[in-house]
Short mmCIF file of C-alpha atoms in Angstrom, two decimals:
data_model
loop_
_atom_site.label_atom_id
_atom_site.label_comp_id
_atom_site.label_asym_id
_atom_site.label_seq_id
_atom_site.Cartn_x
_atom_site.Cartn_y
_atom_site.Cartn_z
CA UNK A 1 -102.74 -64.30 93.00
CA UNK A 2 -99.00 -63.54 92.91
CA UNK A 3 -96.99 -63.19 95.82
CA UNK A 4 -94.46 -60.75 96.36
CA UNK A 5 -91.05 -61.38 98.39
CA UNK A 6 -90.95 -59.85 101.27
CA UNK A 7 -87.28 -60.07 102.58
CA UNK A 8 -85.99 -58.90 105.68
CA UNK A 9 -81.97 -59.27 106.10
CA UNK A 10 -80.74 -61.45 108.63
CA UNK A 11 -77.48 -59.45 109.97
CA UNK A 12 -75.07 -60.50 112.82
CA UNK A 13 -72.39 -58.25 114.30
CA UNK A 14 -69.27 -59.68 116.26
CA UNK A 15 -68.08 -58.32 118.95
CA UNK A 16 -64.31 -58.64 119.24
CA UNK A 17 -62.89 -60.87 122.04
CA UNK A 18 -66.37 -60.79 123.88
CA UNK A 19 -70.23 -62.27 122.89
CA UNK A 20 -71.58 -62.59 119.34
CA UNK A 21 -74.78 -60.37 119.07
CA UNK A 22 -77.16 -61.38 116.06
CA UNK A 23 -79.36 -58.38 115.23
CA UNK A 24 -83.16 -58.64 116.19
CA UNK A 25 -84.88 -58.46 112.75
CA UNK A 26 -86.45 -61.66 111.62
CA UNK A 27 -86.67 -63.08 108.51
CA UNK A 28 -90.02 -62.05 106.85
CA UNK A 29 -89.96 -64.21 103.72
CA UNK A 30 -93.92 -64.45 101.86
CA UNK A 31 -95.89 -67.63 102.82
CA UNK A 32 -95.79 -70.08 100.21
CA UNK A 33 -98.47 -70.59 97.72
CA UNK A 34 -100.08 -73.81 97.06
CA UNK A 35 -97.31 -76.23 95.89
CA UNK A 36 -96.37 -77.23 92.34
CA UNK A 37 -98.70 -79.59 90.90
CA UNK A 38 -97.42 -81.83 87.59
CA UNK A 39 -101.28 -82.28 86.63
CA UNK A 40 -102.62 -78.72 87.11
CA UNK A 41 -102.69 -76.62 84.12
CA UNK A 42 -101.37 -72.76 85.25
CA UNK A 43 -101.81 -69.95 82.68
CA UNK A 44 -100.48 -66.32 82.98
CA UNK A 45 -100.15 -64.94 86.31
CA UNK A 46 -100.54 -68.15 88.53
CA UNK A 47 -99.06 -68.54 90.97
CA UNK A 48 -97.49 -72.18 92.85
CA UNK A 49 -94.93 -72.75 95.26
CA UNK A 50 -91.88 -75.53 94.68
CA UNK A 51 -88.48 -76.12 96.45
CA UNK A 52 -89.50 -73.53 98.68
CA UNK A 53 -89.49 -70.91 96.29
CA UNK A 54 -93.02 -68.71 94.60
CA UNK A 55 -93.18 -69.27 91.28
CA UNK A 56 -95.41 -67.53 88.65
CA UNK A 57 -96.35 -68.72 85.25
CA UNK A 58 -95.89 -66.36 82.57
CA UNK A 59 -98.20 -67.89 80.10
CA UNK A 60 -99.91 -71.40 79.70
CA UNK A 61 -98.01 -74.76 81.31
CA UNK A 62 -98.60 -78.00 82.24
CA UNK A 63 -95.90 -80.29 83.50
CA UNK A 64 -93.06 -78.47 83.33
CA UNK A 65 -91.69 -78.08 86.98
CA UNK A 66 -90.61 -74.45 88.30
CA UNK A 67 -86.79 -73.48 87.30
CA UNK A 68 -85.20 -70.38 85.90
CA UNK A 69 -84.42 -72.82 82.36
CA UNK A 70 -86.43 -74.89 80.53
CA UNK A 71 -88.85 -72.69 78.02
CA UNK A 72 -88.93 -70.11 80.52
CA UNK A 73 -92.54 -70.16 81.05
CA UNK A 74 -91.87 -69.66 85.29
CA UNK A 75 -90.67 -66.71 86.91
CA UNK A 76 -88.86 -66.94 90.29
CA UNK A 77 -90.54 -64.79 92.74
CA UNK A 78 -88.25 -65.33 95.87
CA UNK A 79 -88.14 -67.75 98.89
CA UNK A 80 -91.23 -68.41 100.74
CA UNK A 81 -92.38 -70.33 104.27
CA UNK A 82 -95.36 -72.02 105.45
CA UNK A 83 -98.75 -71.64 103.73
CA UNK A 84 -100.58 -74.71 102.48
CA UNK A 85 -97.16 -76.65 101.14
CA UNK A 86 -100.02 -78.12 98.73
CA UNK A 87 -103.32 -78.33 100.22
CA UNK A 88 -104.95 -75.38 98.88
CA UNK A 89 -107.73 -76.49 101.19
CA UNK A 90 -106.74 -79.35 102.82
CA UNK A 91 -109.50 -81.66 101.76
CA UNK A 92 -112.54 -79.06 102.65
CA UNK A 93 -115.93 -79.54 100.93
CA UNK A 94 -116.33 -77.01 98.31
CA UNK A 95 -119.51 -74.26 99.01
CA UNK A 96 -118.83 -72.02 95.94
CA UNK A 97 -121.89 -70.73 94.29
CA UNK A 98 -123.57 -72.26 91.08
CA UNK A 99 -122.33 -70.47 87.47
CA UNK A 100 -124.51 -68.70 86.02
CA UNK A 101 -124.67 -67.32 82.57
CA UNK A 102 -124.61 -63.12 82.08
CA UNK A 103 -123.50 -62.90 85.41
CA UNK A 104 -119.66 -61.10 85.53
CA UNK A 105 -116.80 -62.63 87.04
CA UNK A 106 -113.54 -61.29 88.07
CA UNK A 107 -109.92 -63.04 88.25
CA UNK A 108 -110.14 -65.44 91.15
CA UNK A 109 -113.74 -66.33 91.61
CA UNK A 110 -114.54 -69.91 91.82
CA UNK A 111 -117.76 -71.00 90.70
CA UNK A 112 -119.37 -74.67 90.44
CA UNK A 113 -120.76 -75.80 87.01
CA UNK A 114 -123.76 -77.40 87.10
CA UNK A 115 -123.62 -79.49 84.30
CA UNK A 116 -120.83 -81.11 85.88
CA UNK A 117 -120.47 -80.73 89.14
CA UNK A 118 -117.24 -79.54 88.78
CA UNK A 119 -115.49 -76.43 90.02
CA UNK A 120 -113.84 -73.70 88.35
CA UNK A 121 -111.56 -70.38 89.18
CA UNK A 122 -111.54 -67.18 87.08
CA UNK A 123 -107.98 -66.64 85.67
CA UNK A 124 -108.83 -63.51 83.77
CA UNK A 125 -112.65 -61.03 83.98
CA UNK A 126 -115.09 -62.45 82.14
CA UNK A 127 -119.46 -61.33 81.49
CA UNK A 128 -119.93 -65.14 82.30
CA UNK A 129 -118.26 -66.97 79.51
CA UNK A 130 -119.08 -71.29 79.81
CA UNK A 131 -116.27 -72.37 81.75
CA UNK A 132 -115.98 -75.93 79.72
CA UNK A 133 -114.95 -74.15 76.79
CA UNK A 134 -113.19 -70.90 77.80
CA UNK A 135 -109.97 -71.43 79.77
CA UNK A 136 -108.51 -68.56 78.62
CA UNK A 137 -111.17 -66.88 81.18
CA UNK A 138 -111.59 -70.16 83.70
CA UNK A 139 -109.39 -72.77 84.76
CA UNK A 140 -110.22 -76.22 86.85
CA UNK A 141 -110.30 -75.74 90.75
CA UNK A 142 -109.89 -78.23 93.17
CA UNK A 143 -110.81 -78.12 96.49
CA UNK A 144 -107.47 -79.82 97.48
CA UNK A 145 -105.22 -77.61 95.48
CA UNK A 146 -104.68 -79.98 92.71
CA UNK A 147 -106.38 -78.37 89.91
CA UNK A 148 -107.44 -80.61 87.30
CA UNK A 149 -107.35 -81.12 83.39
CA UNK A 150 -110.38 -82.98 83.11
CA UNK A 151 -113.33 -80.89 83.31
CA UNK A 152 -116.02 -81.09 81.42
CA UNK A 153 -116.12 -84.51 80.37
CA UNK A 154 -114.56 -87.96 81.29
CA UNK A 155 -111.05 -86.24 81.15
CA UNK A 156 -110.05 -89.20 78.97
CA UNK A 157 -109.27 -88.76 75.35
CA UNK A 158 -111.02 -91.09 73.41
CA UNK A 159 -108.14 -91.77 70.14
CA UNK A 160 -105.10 -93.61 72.42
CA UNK A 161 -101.62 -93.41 71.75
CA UNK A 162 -101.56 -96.06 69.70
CA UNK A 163 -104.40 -95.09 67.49
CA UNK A 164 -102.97 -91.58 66.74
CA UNK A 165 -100.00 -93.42 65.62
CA UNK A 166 -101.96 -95.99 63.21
CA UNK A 167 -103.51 -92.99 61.84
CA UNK A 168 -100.08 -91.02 61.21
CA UNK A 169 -97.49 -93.14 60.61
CA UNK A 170 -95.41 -90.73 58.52
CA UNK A 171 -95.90 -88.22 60.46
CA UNK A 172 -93.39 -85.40 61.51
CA UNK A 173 -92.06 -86.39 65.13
CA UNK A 174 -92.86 -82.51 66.42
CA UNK A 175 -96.49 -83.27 65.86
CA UNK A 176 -96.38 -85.66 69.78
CA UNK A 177 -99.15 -87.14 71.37
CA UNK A 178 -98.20 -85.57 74.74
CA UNK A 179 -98.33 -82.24 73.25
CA UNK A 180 -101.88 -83.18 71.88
CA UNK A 181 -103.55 -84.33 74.77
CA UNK A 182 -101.54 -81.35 77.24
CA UNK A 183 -103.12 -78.92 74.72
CA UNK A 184 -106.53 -80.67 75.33
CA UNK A 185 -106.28 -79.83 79.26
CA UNK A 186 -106.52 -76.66 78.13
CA UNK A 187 -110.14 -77.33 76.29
CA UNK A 188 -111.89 -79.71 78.90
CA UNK A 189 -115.12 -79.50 76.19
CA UNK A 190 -113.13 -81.05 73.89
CA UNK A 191 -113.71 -84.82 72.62
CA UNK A 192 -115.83 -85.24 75.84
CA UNK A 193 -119.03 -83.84 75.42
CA UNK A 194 -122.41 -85.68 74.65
CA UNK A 195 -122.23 -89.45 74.70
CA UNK A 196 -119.63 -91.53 73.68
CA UNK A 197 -120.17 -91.68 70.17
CA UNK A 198 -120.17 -87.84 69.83
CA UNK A 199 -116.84 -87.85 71.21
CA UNK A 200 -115.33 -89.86 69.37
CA UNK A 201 -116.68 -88.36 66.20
CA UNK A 202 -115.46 -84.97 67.34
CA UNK A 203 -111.66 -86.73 67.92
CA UNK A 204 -112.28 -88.20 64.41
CA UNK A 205 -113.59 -84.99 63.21
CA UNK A 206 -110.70 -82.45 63.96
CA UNK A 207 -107.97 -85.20 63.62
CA UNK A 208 -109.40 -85.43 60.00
CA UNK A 209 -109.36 -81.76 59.16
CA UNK A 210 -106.08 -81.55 60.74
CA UNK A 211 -104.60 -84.31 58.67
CA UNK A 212 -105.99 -82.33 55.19
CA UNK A 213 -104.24 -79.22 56.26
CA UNK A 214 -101.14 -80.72 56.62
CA UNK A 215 -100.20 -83.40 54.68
CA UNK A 216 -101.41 -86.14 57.24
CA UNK A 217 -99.47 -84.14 60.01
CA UNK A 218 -96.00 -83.87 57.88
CA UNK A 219 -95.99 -80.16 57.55
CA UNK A 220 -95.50 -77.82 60.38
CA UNK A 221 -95.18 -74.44 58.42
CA UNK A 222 -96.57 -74.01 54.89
CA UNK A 223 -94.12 -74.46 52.18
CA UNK A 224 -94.17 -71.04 50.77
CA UNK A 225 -93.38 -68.29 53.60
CA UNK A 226 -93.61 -65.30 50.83
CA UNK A 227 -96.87 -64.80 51.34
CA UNK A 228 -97.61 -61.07 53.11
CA UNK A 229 -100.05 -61.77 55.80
CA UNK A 230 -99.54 -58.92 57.65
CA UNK A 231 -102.85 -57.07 57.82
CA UNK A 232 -101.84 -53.64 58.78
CA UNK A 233 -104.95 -51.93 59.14
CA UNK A 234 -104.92 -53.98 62.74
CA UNK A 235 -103.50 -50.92 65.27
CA UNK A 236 -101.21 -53.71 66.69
CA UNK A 237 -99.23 -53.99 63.65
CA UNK A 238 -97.08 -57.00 62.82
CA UNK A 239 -94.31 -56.46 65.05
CA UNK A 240 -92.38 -59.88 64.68
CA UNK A 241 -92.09 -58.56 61.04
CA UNK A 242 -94.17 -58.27 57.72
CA UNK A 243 -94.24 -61.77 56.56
CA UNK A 244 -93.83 -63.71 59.69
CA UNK A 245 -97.21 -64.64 60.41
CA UNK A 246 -97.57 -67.62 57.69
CA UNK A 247 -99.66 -70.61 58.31
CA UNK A 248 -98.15 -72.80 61.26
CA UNK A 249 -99.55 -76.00 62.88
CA UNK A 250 -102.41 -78.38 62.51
CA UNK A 251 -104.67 -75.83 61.17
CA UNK A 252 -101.79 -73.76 59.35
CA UNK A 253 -102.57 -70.50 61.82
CA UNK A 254 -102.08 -67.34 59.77
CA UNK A 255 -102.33 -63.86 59.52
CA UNK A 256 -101.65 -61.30 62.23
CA UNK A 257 -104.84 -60.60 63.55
CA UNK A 258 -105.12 -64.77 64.34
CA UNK A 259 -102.11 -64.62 66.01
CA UNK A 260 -103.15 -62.15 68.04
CA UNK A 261 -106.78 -63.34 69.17
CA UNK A 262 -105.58 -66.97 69.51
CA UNK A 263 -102.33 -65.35 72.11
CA UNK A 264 -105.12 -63.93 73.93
CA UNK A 265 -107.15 -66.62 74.65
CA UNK A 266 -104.32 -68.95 75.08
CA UNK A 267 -102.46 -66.32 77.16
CA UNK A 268 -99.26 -66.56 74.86
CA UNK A 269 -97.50 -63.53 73.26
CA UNK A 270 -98.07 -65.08 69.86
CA UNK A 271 -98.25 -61.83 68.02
CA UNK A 272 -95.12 -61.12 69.14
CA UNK A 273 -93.50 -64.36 69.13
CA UNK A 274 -95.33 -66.68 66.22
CA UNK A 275 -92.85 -68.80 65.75
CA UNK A 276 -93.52 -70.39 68.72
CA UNK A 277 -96.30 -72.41 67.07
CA UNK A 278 -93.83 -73.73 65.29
CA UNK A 279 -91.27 -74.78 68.38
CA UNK A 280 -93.67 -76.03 70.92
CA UNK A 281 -95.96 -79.15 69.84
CA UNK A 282 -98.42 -78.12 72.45
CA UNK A 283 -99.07 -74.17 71.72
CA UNK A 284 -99.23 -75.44 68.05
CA UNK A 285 -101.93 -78.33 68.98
CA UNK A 286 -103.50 -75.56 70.97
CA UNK A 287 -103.98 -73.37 68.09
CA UNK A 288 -105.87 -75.89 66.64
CA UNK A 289 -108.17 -76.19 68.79
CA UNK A 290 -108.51 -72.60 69.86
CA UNK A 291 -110.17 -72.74 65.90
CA UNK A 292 -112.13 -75.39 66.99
CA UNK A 293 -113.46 -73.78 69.80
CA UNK A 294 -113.97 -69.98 68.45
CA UNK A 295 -113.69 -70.10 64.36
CA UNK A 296 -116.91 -70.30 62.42
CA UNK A 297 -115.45 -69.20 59.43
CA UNK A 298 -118.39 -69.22 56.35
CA UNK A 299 -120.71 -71.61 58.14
CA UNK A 300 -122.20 -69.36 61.27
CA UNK A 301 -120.98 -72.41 64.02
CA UNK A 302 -118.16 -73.30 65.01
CA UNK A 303 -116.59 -76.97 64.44
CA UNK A 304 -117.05 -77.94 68.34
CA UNK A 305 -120.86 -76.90 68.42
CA UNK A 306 -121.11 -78.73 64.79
CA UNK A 307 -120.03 -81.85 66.06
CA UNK A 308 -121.43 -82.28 69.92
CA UNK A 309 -125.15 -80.39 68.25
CA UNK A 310 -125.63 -82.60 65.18
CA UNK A 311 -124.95 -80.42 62.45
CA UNK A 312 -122.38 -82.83 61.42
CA UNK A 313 -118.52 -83.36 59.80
CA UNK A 314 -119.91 -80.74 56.78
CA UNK A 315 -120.23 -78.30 58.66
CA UNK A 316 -116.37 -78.39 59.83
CA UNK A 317 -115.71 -78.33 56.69
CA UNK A 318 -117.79 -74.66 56.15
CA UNK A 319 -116.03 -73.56 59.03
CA UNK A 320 -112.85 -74.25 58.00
CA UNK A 321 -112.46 -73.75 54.79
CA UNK A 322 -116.24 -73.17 53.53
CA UNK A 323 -115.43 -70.35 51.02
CA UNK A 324 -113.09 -71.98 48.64
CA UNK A 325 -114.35 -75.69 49.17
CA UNK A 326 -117.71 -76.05 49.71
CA UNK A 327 -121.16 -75.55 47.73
CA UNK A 328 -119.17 -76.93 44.42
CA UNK A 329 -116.68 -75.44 44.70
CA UNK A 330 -113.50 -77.55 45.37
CA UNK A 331 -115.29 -80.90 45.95
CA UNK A 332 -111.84 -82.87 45.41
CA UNK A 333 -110.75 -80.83 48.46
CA UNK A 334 -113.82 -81.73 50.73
CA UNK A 335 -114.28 -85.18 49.83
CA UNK A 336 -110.64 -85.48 50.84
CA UNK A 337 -111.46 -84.36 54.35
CA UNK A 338 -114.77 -86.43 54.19
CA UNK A 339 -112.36 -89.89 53.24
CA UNK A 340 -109.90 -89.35 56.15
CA UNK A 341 -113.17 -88.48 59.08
CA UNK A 342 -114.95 -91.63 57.84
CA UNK A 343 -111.40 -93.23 58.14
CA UNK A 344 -110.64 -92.12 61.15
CA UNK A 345 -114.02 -93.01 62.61
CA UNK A 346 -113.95 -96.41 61.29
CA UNK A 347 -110.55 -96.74 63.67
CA UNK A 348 -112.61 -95.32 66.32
CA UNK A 349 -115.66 -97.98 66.04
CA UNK A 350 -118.40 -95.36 65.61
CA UNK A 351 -120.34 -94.30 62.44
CA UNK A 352 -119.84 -90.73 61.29
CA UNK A 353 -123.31 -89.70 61.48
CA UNK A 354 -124.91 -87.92 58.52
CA UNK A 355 -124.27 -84.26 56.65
CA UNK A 356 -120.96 -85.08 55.55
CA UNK A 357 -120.49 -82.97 52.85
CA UNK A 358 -120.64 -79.13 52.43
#
């Protein structure tokens, strides 16, 4: 929870040729929140204390230190004393109660997941949404204030640096690693689910459908911006303008109503502001994977449940992009996507598993 400043002026009054007499009033300044953490993800309306100064994040971050520059994503909420300086609890033993499905949660509950043994905090109301997969509503909680990134899973993204780059070498520099795996934080689920082969076959999996949709990650925007995909039966409108809202990022994001349900989950203003998919590697990458997560397109599942439930790579594909390529329709177009997964799971040393196609 955000913390208001409280501030109390400190006056003094001299007395000429006699005794200096400061004025009784202390200094009330608000107690500092838990302190800055470079790992912790914070999204809209979290709060953390650095420099001695409250700070609250106005939308998703991760690594970006407190400041009044930089993209802008922290606002300064005044000076602050005391409070943890960092703990956040000091190194207690967790005794928050079990999630449980159905059951509704309200900003700032903290819940353990069973699954995982891993703890969680509310960051918005939610009917009991998984908290591995919805971090628009839930966020990683630590015991000892640090938050996490991992949750869910290992924590450890199974396609390294190095890999990513063997499997893009031409590809434009915004598209960064970093902003990859800081977009991940924000979907623990992701690539670390199931065993170790399923993971990697998800990485494979969504790297391969990314690299279709763009040129093998060389396009950021789609070539032709003409394209009116402003739907405005939507009350919200299209208030960055008519034909802003043209595919962006690894999954070419378009239309105004995606803009505006993928801003909400990710807690970004991306209805009003779309072009920020296209100036910050990580909200793009995040996109992506907000698809990933939530899109089932023509196919009835989404690509995460495909891939960590055996319905396998074709059913990405459905989900994706099932009405114009799959049951014979563009089969060029699949078996392009099909090529790059088994590719890219060759590099990763597991098979791809069966129902390829669509």
């Amino acid at each position: 929870m955000s913390l208001r400043r409280i501030l109390a002026g400190l006056a003094t009054v001299a007395v000429a040729a006699t005794i200096a007499v400061v004025a009784p009033a202390t200094a009330n300044a608000a107690t500092c929140a838990a302190a800055y953490s470079a790992t912790q993800v914070y999204t809209g309306g979290m709060s953390a204390s650095y420099n001695s100064h409250n700070w609250q994040a106005k939308w998703w971050t991760q690594g970006e230190a407190p400041s009044t520059g930089g993209s802008g994503v922290w606002a300064d909420q005044g000076s602050c004393t005391g409070g943890s300086g960092g703990g956040g609890g000091g190194g207690t033993t967790c005794s928050y109660p079990d999630w449980a499905a159905g059951t509704n949660y309200v900003t700032g509950n903290i819940v353990r997941y069973p699954a995982n043994s891993q703890y969680y905090q509310a960051t918005h109301d939610n009917p009991g949404y998984d908290p591995t997969i919805s971090t628009w509503y839930w966020s990683p909680f630590s015991c000892t204030g640090g938050g996490g990134g991992g949750g869910g899973g290992t924590g450890t993204f199974p396609v390294s640096e190095t890999q990513f780059n063997q499997m893009f070498p031409s590809r434009n520099s915004f598209y960064t690693y970093a902003g990859l795996t800081a977009a991940i934080a924000k979907f623990p689920g992701f690539a670390s689910t199931g065993s170790d082969t399923t993971q990697k076959q998800e990485a494979a999996a969504f790297l391969a459908n990314v690299s279709h949709e763009t040129g093998h990650l060389v396009y950021v925007t789609e070539i032709d911006k003409s394209g009116n995909y402003c739907d405005t039966s939507q009350s919200y409108g299209c208030p960055a303008g008519t034909y802003a809202y043209y595919g962006r990022g690894p999954l070419q994001l378009s239309w105004n109503f995606n803009y505006k349900a993928a801003g909400d989950y990710l807690g970004v203003n991306l209805l009003g502001n779309p072009y920020l998919v296209e100036q910050d590697a990580s909200v793009a990458w995040m996109t992506g994977l907000w698809y990933w997560f939530t899109g089932t397109g023509a196919g009835g599942v989404t690509s995460h449940n495909a891939m960590v439930n055996g319905n396998g790579f074709g059913a990405t594909i459905r989900a994706i992009n099932g009405g114009l390529e799959c049951n014979g329709n563009n089969t060029a177009e699949m078996q392009d996507r099909v090529n790059l997964y088994q590719q890219y799971a060759s590099m990763l040393g597991v098979s791809p598993g069966g129902n390829l196609t669509c």
